[in-house]
Amino acid sequence: MKQVKKYPAAITIFGAKGDLTKRKLIPALYNLFTDNHLPPAFSIYCVDFLEVDPDEFRKDMLAGVNEFSRNGIAETAKWNEFASRLFYLQGDFQKKETFIGLGERLKAFEKEAAQTISRVFYFAVAPRFIETISDALYQHNLCNKDNLDRIVIEKPFGTDLDTAKKLNRFLAKRFAEKQIYRIDHYLGKEAVQNIMAFRFANYVFEPLWNKKYIDHVQISVSEQVGVGKRGGYYDSSGALRDMIQNHLLQLLCIVGMECPGAYKSEQIRDAKTKVMKSVRPYTTAEVFKNVVRGQYSAGLINEDPRPAYRKEEHVASSSLTETFVAAKLCIDNKRWQGVPFFLRTGKSMPAQSSVVVIQFKDSPHKIFKDDIVPNRLIISIQPELEISLLFESKIPGLQMKLKPVEMDFTYKESYTETIPEAYEALLLDVLHGDATLFMRADQIEAAWKVVMPIIDAWKKYPAKDLHMYKAGSCGPEAAHTLLKPYAKEWYELPFSKTVKALPDLKSVQ
């Protein structure tokens, strides 16, 4: 890891009582602390409007660490040291007194540190508070050092292209672009970061990474969970905005990008943005030919009954919101012209998995009659971190018979080091001022431009071709049809191959 000067850090989390803080942020910061990645002098200020006893808040955060940290139960001495720098501040985001009080705490910490500090402000809040908090930070001069002060904003970043542009302009008037960290936790996952290393550090693969050798690409993120308690948010968002516009398009960029001139933040982000801008936009008619949307009905997952989406809490009984999307996208550039990228995501699927499949073209000379399975590179992001290459091999014996076999690389077999959580990697990058894994304003807007024709088409014809699929199935049959003639069905990781997709129900007309 490159050496980075560790300035004393004042980390402020807005939305202290939310699930994100308890389940992800505090466990990540605690792990960074125990692994000696935080600077010697740091303070964490957690802000929310609820009146909470500070000691009770610390106990609640400890419960979060004990339950959700990759390292398990916290060591008492380490936790006590960490907790001594963890503070709860009660305050309304919409009142200036909150920011005046926060400013006083930051000044006191800076005086105690006796040197310049770095300030990080994490927005673990509903989108409606982003502008309110941003303006307050600006008005009270709490985040005004371009090189040391940063804000971190969770998705969703806007609800469409216009709102994303508006938010970008709003933030640009108050902060430098290099201060704004638009976070997508998928980019912090170890296996996702490894895709670039795999491509650009291994020359054996990079010459094959183009239209001459690759038939198609599948990027699939399946969620076993339904919407749970997020029905209110999800019903106004849907799978397209919640997953495709950010997570899956970011994976597409990493798979499809050109090799940057150097491993430097702006060059890497330039390469990703260039790919995004090359994705072919669709007309309304093309949307319904190349994009499949679905919604889960009641079904079974691991023998447990699951309700239909329309029966979930805070979901409208006649909702047309999609919980499943499969899309065929084309990248119009020299490297990828004619190679389709298939993206798929859905809730209430048979298993939790994220996988990228690079399927190569058939052998040009078919001299073996049973040479029928094309080479396939499989990058598993979750649940197992694994890269495998499928190739044909001769079965031992006196006859020339072929069988596809896999050559595997797995993290757990190759490394003894524990794998950091995505939020650990991303928070550390924020502290170091490294924006490589974060999205720039133009990249955000380019991603919205890709999905806007789909959003507009569905808005124009809200009930057209909304396919119902049973919870526990692999999605609507129409998603498999979308792959033809490139493949018969979506690739499923081995642990879920035994689960067959149930027949697609009649589309909602």
Coordinates of C-alpha atoms in Angstrom, one line a residue:
M1 CA 0.0 0.0 0.0
K2 CA 1.3 3.5 -0.8
Q3 CA 2.4 5.6 2.1
V4 CA -0.1 8.3 2.9
K5 CA 0.3 11.0 5.5
K6 CA -2.1 10.4 8.3
Y7 CA -3.7 13.6 9.3
P8 CA -5.8 13.6 12.5
A9 CA -9.3 12.7 11.3
A10 CA -12.6 14.0 12.4
I11 CA -15.3 11.7 11.0
T12 CA -18.9 12.9 11.1
I13 CA -21.7 10.5 10.3
F14 CA -25.1 12.1 9.7
G15 CA -27.9 9.5 10.3
A16 CA -26.3 7.9 13.3
K17 CA -29.3 5.9 14.3
G18 CA -29.8 4.3 10.9
D19 CA -29.0 0.7 9.9
L20 CA -26.1 1.7 7.7
T21 CA -24.2 3.2 10.6
K22 CA -24.8 0.2 12.9
R23 CA -24.4 -2.6 10.4
K24 CA -21.6 -1.2 8.2
L25 CA -19.9 2.1 9.1
I26 CA -19.1 1.7 12.7
P27 CA -18.0 -2.0 12.3
A28 CA -15.8 -0.9 9.3
L29 CA -14.2 2.0 11.3
Y30 CA -13.6 -0.3 14.3
N31 CA -11.9 -2.8 12.1
L32 CA -9.7 -0.1 10.5
F33 CA -8.8 1.0 14.0
T34 CA -7.9 -2.5 15.2
D35 CA -5.8 -3.0 12.1
N36 CA -4.0 0.3 12.7
H37 CA -5.3 2.0 9.6
L38 CA -6.8 5.0 11.3
P39 CA -4.6 7.9 12.2
P40 CA -3.4 8.0 15.8
A41 CA -5.7 10.9 16.5
F42 CA -9.3 10.6 15.4
S43 CA -12.8 11.3 16.6
I44 CA -16.1 10.1 15.3
Y45 CA -19.1 12.3 15.7
C46 CA -22.5 10.6 15.1
V47 CA -25.4 13.0 14.5
D48 CA -29.1 12.3 14.5
F49 CA -32.3 14.1 15.7
L50 CA -33.2 11.5 18.3
E51 CA -32.3 12.2 21.9
V52 CA -30.2 9.3 23.0
D53 CA -28.0 8.8 26.0
P54 CA -24.3 8.7 24.7
D55 CA -23.5 5.6 26.7
E56 CA -26.6 3.8 25.4
F57 CA -25.5 4.8 21.9
R58 CA -22.1 3.3 22.3
K59 CA -23.7 0.1 23.6
D60 CA -25.9 -0.1 20.5
M61 CA -22.8 0.4 18.3
L62 CA -20.9 -2.3 20.2
A63 CA -23.9 -4.7 19.5
G64 CA -23.6 -3.8 15.8
V65 CA -19.9 -4.6 15.8
N66 CA -20.4 -7.9 17.7
E67 CA -23.1 -8.9 15.2
F68 CA -21.9 -7.6 11.9
S69 CA -18.1 -7.2 12.0
R70 CA -16.1 -9.8 10.0
N71 CA -13.9 -10.2 13.1
G72 CA -16.7 -11.1 15.4
I73 CA -16.9 -10.1 19.0
A74 CA -15.0 -7.0 19.8
E75 CA -12.1 -7.1 22.3
T76 CA -13.1 -5.2 25.4
A77 CA -9.9 -3.2 25.7
K78 CA -9.8 -2.3 22.0
W79 CA -13.5 -1.4 22.0
N80 CA -13.2 0.8 25.1
E81 CA -10.3 2.7 23.4
F82 CA -12.3 3.1 20.2
A83 CA -15.5 4.1 22.0
S84 CA -13.7 6.8 23.9
R85 CA -13.5 8.6 20.6
L86 CA -17.0 7.9 19.5
F87 CA -19.5 10.7 20.3
Y88 CA -23.3 11.1 19.8
L89 CA -24.6 14.5 19.0
Q90 CA -28.3 15.1 19.0
G91 CA -29.4 17.6 16.4
D92 CA -31.9 18.4 13.6
F93 CA -30.2 18.5 10.2
Q94 CA -32.5 21.5 9.3
K95 CA -31.4 23.7 12.2
K96 CA -28.3 25.8 12.3
E97 CA -27.7 25.1 16.0
T98 CA -26.8 21.5 15.0
F99 CA -23.9 22.7 12.8
I100 CA -22.8 25.4 15.2
G101 CA -22.4 22.8 17.9
L102 CA -20.7 20.4 15.5
G103 CA -18.3 23.1 14.4
E104 CA -17.4 23.8 18.1
R105 CA -16.6 20.1 18.6
L106 CA -14.4 20.0 15.4
K107 CA -12.5 23.1 16.5
A108 CA -11.9 21.6 19.9
F109 CA -10.6 18.4 18.4
E110 CA -8.3 20.4 16.0
K111 CA -7.0 22.4 19.0
E112 CA -6.3 19.2 20.9
A113 CA -4.5 17.6 17.9
A114 CA -2.4 20.8 17.6
Q115 CA -2.3 20.5 13.8
T116 CA -4.4 20.6 10.7
I117 CA -7.1 17.9 10.6
S118 CA -8.9 16.1 7.9
R119 CA -12.7 16.3 8.0
V120 CA -14.9 13.6 6.6
F121 CA -18.7 14.0 6.5
Y122 CA -20.7 10.8 5.7
F123 CA -24.3 11.3 4.6
A124 CA -26.0 8.1 5.8
V125 CA -29.3 9.8 5.4
A126 CA -32.4 9.9 3.2
P127 CA -31.8 11.7 -0.2
R128 CA -34.0 14.6 0.8
F129 CA -31.4 15.7 3.4
I130 CA -28.4 15.8 1.0
E131 CA -28.8 19.4 -0.1
T132 CA -29.8 20.6 3.4
I133 CA -26.7 19.1 5.0
S134 CA -24.4 20.2 2.2
D135 CA -25.6 23.8 2.3
A136 CA -25.2 23.9 6.1
L137 CA -21.6 22.6 5.9
Y138 CA -20.9 25.3 3.3
Q139 CA -22.6 28.1 5.2
H140 CA -20.8 27.3 8.4
N141 CA -17.4 26.8 6.7
L142 CA -17.1 23.2 8.1
C143 CA -15.9 21.6 4.8
N144 CA -13.8 24.3 3.1
K145 CA -10.3 22.8 2.7
D146 CA -10.2 21.3 -0.8
N147 CA -7.3 18.9 0.0
L148 CA -8.4 17.6 3.4
D149 CA -12.2 18.0 3.8
R150 CA -14.6 15.5 2.1
I151 CA -18.2 14.5 1.9
V152 CA -19.4 11.0 1.2
I153 CA -22.8 10.5 -0.4
E154 CA -24.7 7.2 -0.6
K155 CA -26.9 6.2 -3.5
P156 CA -29.4 7.0 -4.8
F157 CA -27.7 10.0 -6.4
G158 CA -30.8 11.5 -7.9
T159 CA -33.8 9.7 -9.2
D160 CA -33.2 10.4 -12.9
L161 CA -30.9 12.4 -15.2
D162 CA -32.4 15.8 -14.4
T163 CA -32.3 15.4 -10.6
A164 CA -28.7 14.0 -10.8
K165 CA -27.6 17.0 -12.9
K166 CA -29.3 19.4 -10.5
L167 CA -27.7 17.7 -7.4
N168 CA -24.2 17.8 -9.1
R169 CA -24.6 21.5 -9.9
F170 CA -25.8 22.2 -6.3
L171 CA -22.7 20.4 -4.8
A172 CA -20.3 22.0 -7.3
K173 CA -21.2 25.4 -6.1
R174 CA -20.2 24.5 -2.6
F175 CA -17.4 22.0 -2.9
A176 CA -14.6 21.1 -5.3
E177 CA -15.2 17.9 -7.3
K178 CA -12.3 16.2 -5.5
Q179 CA -14.1 16.7 -2.2
I180 CA -17.2 14.8 -3.3
Y181 CA -17.1 11.0 -2.9
R182 CA -20.2 9.3 -4.4
I183 CA -20.0 5.9 -2.9
D184 CA -21.0 2.6 -4.5
H185 CA -20.1 -0.2 -2.0
Y186 CA -19.9 -2.8 -4.9
L187 CA -16.7 -1.1 -6.1
G188 CA -15.1 -1.7 -2.7
K189 CA -15.5 -5.5 -2.9
E190 CA -12.2 -7.3 -3.1
A191 CA -13.3 -9.5 -6.1
V192 CA -14.4 -6.4 -8.0
Q193 CA -11.1 -4.6 -7.4
N194 CA -9.3 -7.8 -8.6
I195 CA -10.9 -7.6 -12.0
M196 CA -8.6 -4.8 -13.0
A197 CA -5.6 -6.6 -11.6
F198 CA -6.6 -9.8 -13.4
R199 CA -7.0 -8.0 -16.7
F200 CA -4.2 -5.6 -16.8
A201 CA -1.4 -7.5 -14.9
N202 CA -1.9 -10.8 -16.8
Y203 CA -1.0 -10.4 -20.5
V204 CA -2.3 -13.9 -21.3
F205 CA -5.9 -12.6 -21.0
E206 CA -5.8 -9.0 -22.1
P207 CA -5.2 -9.8 -25.9
L208 CA -8.3 -12.0 -25.8
W209 CA -10.5 -9.3 -24.2
N210 CA -12.2 -8.1 -27.3
K211 CA -14.8 -8.8 -30.0
K212 CA -12.6 -11.1 -31.9
Y213 CA -12.6 -13.7 -29.1
I214 CA -15.5 -12.9 -26.8
D215 CA -19.0 -14.0 -27.7
H216 CA -20.9 -12.2 -25.0
V217 CA -20.7 -11.1 -21.3
Q218 CA -23.2 -11.8 -18.5
I219 CA -23.2 -9.7 -15.3
S220 CA -25.7 -11.1 -12.8
V221 CA -26.5 -10.0 -9.3
S222 CA -29.2 -12.1 -7.6
E223 CA -30.6 -11.3 -4.2
Q224 CA -32.4 -13.9 -2.1
V225 CA -34.0 -11.3 0.1
G226 CA -37.2 -9.5 -0.8
V227 CA -37.7 -5.8 -0.1
G228 CA -38.1 -6.4 3.6
K229 CA -38.6 -3.1 5.5
R230 CA -37.5 -1.0 2.5
G231 CA -40.9 -1.2 0.7
G232 CA -41.5 2.5 1.0
Y233 CA -38.3 3.4 -0.7
Y234 CA -38.2 0.5 -3.1
D235 CA -41.7 1.0 -4.5
S236 CA -40.7 4.4 -5.8
S237 CA -37.3 3.2 -7.1
G238 CA -37.4 -0.4 -8.4
A239 CA -34.6 -2.7 -9.5
L240 CA -33.5 -0.5 -12.5
R241 CA -32.7 2.5 -10.3
D242 CA -31.7 0.5 -7.2
M243 CA -29.2 -1.9 -8.9
I244 CA -28.7 -1.5 -12.7
Q245 CA -28.0 2.3 -12.7
N246 CA -25.1 1.9 -10.3
H247 CA -23.8 -1.5 -9.3
L248 CA -24.2 -3.4 -12.5
L249 CA -23.2 -0.5 -14.8
Q250 CA -20.1 0.0 -12.7
L251 CA -19.3 -3.7 -13.2
L252 CA -19.8 -3.3 -16.9
C253 CA -17.4 -0.4 -16.9
I254 CA -14.6 -2.4 -15.2
V255 CA -15.1 -5.3 -17.5
G256 CA -15.3 -3.1 -20.6
M257 CA -12.8 -0.3 -19.9
E258 CA -9.6 0.3 -21.8
C259 CA -6.3 0.0 -19.9
P260 CA -5.6 3.3 -18.3
G261 CA -2.2 4.9 -18.8
A262 CA -1.4 4.5 -15.1
Y263 CA -3.0 3.3 -11.9
K264 CA -4.2 6.7 -11.0
S265 CA -7.6 7.9 -9.9
E266 CA -8.5 10.2 -12.7
Q267 CA -7.1 8.0 -15.5
I268 CA -9.1 5.1 -14.2
R269 CA -12.3 7.1 -13.9
D270 CA -11.7 8.6 -17.4
A271 CA -11.5 5.0 -18.8
K272 CA -14.7 3.9 -17.0
T273 CA -16.6 7.0 -18.1
K274 CA -15.6 6.5 -21.7
V275 CA -17.1 3.1 -21.6
M276 CA -20.4 4.4 -20.1
K277 CA -20.7 7.0 -22.8
S278 CA -20.3 4.4 -25.5
V279 CA -23.3 2.3 -24.4
R280 CA -25.9 2.5 -27.2
P281 CA -29.1 4.4 -26.2
Y282 CA -32.4 2.7 -27.0
T283 CA -35.6 3.9 -28.6
T284 CA -38.9 3.1 -26.8
A285 CA -39.5 0.2 -29.2
E286 CA -36.0 -1.1 -28.6
V287 CA -36.5 -1.0 -24.9
F288 CA -39.3 -3.6 -25.0
K289 CA -37.2 -5.9 -27.2
N290 CA -34.0 -5.7 -25.2
V291 CA -35.1 -5.2 -21.6
V292 CA -37.2 -7.6 -19.5
R293 CA -38.8 -6.5 -16.2
G294 CA -40.5 -8.7 -13.7
Q295 CA -42.1 -8.7 -10.3
Y296 CA -42.1 -11.5 -7.8
S297 CA -45.3 -13.2 -6.7
A298 CA -45.7 -15.5 -3.7
G299 CA -43.4 -18.6 -3.6
L300 CA -40.9 -20.6 -1.6
I301 CA -37.2 -20.1 -0.9
N302 CA -35.5 -23.0 0.9
E303 CA -39.0 -24.3 1.8
D304 CA -39.9 -21.0 3.5
P305 CA -43.0 -19.2 2.1
R306 CA -42.4 -15.8 0.8
P307 CA -45.1 -13.2 0.1
A308 CA -45.7 -11.5 -3.2
Y309 CA -44.1 -8.1 -3.7
R310 CA -47.5 -6.5 -3.6
K311 CA -48.1 -8.0 -0.2
E312 CA -44.9 -6.6 1.3
E313 CA -45.0 -3.8 3.9
H314 CA -45.4 -0.2 2.5
V315 CA -45.9 -1.5 -1.1
A316 CA -49.0 -0.5 -3.1
S317 CA -51.4 -3.4 -3.7
S318 CA -51.5 -2.6 -7.4
S319 CA -47.8 -1.7 -7.7
L320 CA -46.1 -2.0 -11.1
T321 CA -42.6 -1.5 -9.7
E322 CA -40.1 -4.0 -11.1
T323 CA -38.1 -6.3 -8.7
F324 CA -36.3 -7.9 -11.6
V325 CA -34.5 -6.5 -14.7
A326 CA -32.6 -8.3 -17.4
A327 CA -31.1 -6.1 -20.2
K328 CA -29.1 -6.5 -23.3
L329 CA -26.7 -3.6 -23.8
C330 CA -24.3 -2.9 -26.6
I331 CA -21.0 -0.9 -26.4
D332 CA -20.4 1.0 -29.6
N333 CA -16.6 1.2 -29.7
K334 CA -13.7 -0.6 -31.5
R335 CA -13.1 -3.2 -28.8
W336 CA -16.7 -4.3 -28.2
Q337 CA -18.7 -3.6 -31.3
G338 CA -21.1 -6.5 -31.8
V339 CA -20.5 -8.1 -28.4
P340 CA -23.7 -8.0 -26.2
F341 CA -23.5 -7.3 -22.5
F342 CA -26.3 -9.0 -20.6
L343 CA -27.2 -7.5 -17.2
R344 CA -29.5 -9.2 -14.7
T345 CA -30.7 -8.5 -11.2
G346 CA -33.6 -9.6 -9.1
K347 CA -35.0 -10.0 -5.6
S348 CA -36.5 -13.2 -4.1
M349 CA -34.2 -15.3 -6.2
P350 CA -33.1 -18.9 -5.2
A351 CA -29.7 -17.7 -3.8
Q352 CA -27.5 -14.7 -3.2
S353 CA -24.9 -14.4 -5.9
S354 CA -22.9 -11.9 -7.9
V355 CA -21.1 -13.2 -11.0
V356 CA -19.5 -12.0 -14.2
V357 CA -19.3 -14.5 -17.0
I358 CA -17.0 -13.9 -20.0
Q359 CA -18.0 -16.5 -22.7
F360 CA -15.6 -16.9 -25.5
K361 CA -16.4 -17.8 -29.1
D362 CA -16.5 -21.4 -30.3
S363 CA -13.3 -23.0 -31.6
P364 CA -12.9 -22.0 -35.2
H365 CA -11.9 -25.6 -36.3
K366 CA -14.2 -28.3 -34.9
I367 CA -12.1 -31.4 -35.2
F368 CA -13.7 -33.1 -32.2
K369 CA -17.3 -34.1 -32.4
D370 CA -17.9 -33.5 -28.7
D371 CA -16.2 -30.1 -28.6
I372 CA -19.5 -28.4 -27.9
V373 CA -18.9 -26.3 -24.7
P374 CA -17.2 -22.9 -25.3
N375 CA -14.5 -21.6 -23.0
R376 CA -15.9 -19.6 -20.2
L377 CA -14.2 -17.3 -17.6
I378 CA -16.3 -17.0 -14.4
I379 CA -15.6 -14.3 -11.9
S380 CA -17.6 -14.9 -8.7
I381 CA -17.9 -11.9 -6.5
Q382 CA -20.2 -13.5 -3.9
P383 CA -20.9 -15.7 -2.0
E384 CA -17.4 -17.2 -2.9
L385 CA -14.6 -15.0 -4.1
E386 CA -13.4 -17.1 -7.0
I387 CA -12.2 -17.0 -10.6
S388 CA -12.5 -20.1 -12.8
L389 CA -11.7 -20.9 -16.4
L390 CA -13.8 -23.6 -18.1
F391 CA -12.0 -25.5 -20.9
E392 CA -12.2 -28.8 -22.7
S393 CA -10.0 -31.7 -21.7
K394 CA -9.6 -35.3 -22.8
I395 CA -11.2 -37.9 -20.6
P396 CA -8.6 -40.5 -19.6
G397 CA -9.0 -43.7 -21.7
L398 CA -8.3 -45.2 -25.0
Q399 CA -10.7 -43.0 -27.0
M400 CA -10.6 -39.3 -27.7
K401 CA -13.5 -38.0 -25.7
L402 CA -13.7 -34.5 -24.3
K403 CA -15.2 -33.1 -21.1
P404 CA -15.3 -29.5 -19.8
V405 CA -13.3 -29.0 -16.7
E406 CA -12.6 -26.0 -14.5
M407 CA -9.3 -24.4 -13.4
D408 CA -10.0 -22.5 -10.2
F409 CA -8.6 -19.7 -8.1
T410 CA -10.2 -19.1 -4.8
Y411 CA -9.3 -16.5 -2.2
K412 CA -9.7 -18.8 0.8
E413 CA -7.3 -21.4 -0.7
S414 CA -4.7 -18.9 -1.9
Y415 CA -4.5 -16.3 0.9
T416 CA -4.4 -16.5 4.7
E417 CA -5.2 -12.8 5.1
T418 CA -8.7 -11.9 6.1
I419 CA -10.7 -10.0 3.4
P420 CA -11.7 -6.5 4.4
E421 CA -15.3 -5.5 4.0
A422 CA -16.1 -3.1 1.1
Y423 CA -16.8 -0.2 3.4
E424 CA -13.5 -0.6 5.1
A425 CA -11.7 -0.2 1.8
L426 CA -13.8 2.7 0.7
L427 CA -13.6 4.6 4.0
L428 CA -9.9 4.2 4.1
D429 CA -9.7 5.6 0.5
V430 CA -11.8 8.6 1.6
L431 CA -9.4 9.2 4.5
H432 CA -6.4 9.0 2.1
G433 CA -8.1 11.2 -0.5
D434 CA -8.1 8.4 -3.1
A435 CA -11.1 8.7 -5.4
T436 CA -10.3 5.7 -7.7
L437 CA -13.3 3.6 -6.5
F438 CA -15.8 6.5 -6.4
M439 CA -17.9 8.0 -9.1
R440 CA -17.3 11.4 -10.7
A441 CA -20.1 13.8 -11.7
D442 CA -19.8 13.0 -15.4
Q443 CA -19.8 9.2 -14.7
I444 CA -23.0 9.5 -12.7
E445 CA -24.7 11.4 -15.4
A446 CA -23.5 9.1 -18.1
A447 CA -25.0 6.1 -16.2
W448 CA -28.4 7.9 -15.9
K449 CA -28.3 8.5 -19.7
V450 CA -28.0 4.8 -20.2
V451 CA -31.2 4.0 -18.2
M452 CA -33.3 7.0 -19.0
P453 CA -34.7 5.6 -22.2
I454 CA -35.8 2.6 -20.2
I455 CA -37.4 4.7 -17.5
D456 CA -39.2 6.8 -20.0
A457 CA -40.5 3.8 -21.9
W458 CA -41.9 2.2 -18.8
K459 CA -43.4 5.5 -17.7
K460 CA -45.1 5.8 -21.1
Y461 CA -46.4 2.2 -21.0
P462 CA -46.5 1.4 -17.2
A463 CA -48.1 -2.1 -17.4
K464 CA -46.6 -3.3 -20.7
D465 CA -44.7 -6.6 -20.4
L466 CA -44.3 -6.7 -16.6
H467 CA -43.6 -10.4 -16.1
M468 CA -44.5 -12.1 -12.9
Y469 CA -42.2 -14.7 -11.4
K470 CA -42.5 -16.8 -8.3
A471 CA -40.3 -16.0 -5.3
G472 CA -37.6 -18.7 -5.3
S473 CA -37.5 -19.0 -9.1
C474 CA -34.7 -17.6 -11.3
G475 CA -36.9 -14.9 -12.8
P476 CA -39.3 -14.8 -15.7
E477 CA -38.7 -17.1 -18.7
A478 CA -38.5 -14.0 -20.9
A479 CA -35.1 -13.3 -19.4
H480 CA -33.7 -16.5 -20.8
T481 CA -35.2 -15.8 -24.1
L482 CA -33.4 -12.5 -24.1
L483 CA -30.1 -14.4 -24.3
K484 CA -30.8 -16.2 -27.5
P485 CA -29.0 -17.0 -29.7
Y486 CA -25.9 -16.4 -27.5
A487 CA -27.0 -18.8 -24.7
K488 CA -30.0 -20.8 -23.6
E489 CA -30.1 -19.6 -20.0
W490 CA -28.3 -17.5 -17.5
Y491 CA -25.3 -18.9 -15.9
E492 CA -25.9 -20.0 -12.3
L493 CA -23.2 -20.7 -9.7
P494 CA -22.9 -24.4 -9.0
F495 CA -24.7 -24.2 -5.6
S496 CA -27.9 -23.0 -7.3
K497 CA -27.8 -25.0 -10.5
T498 CA -30.3 -27.5 -9.0
V499 CA -32.9 -24.8 -8.7
K500 CA -34.8 -24.5 -12.0
A501 CA -36.7 -21.5 -13.0
L502 CA -40.4 -21.9 -12.8
P503 CA -42.5 -21.1 -15.8
D504 CA -43.2 -17.5 -16.5
L505 CA -46.7 -16.5 -15.6
K506 CA -48.8 -14.4 -17.9
S507 CA -47.5 -10.9 -18.4
V508 CA -49.5 -8.1 -16.8
Q509 CA -51.3 -6.3 -19.7

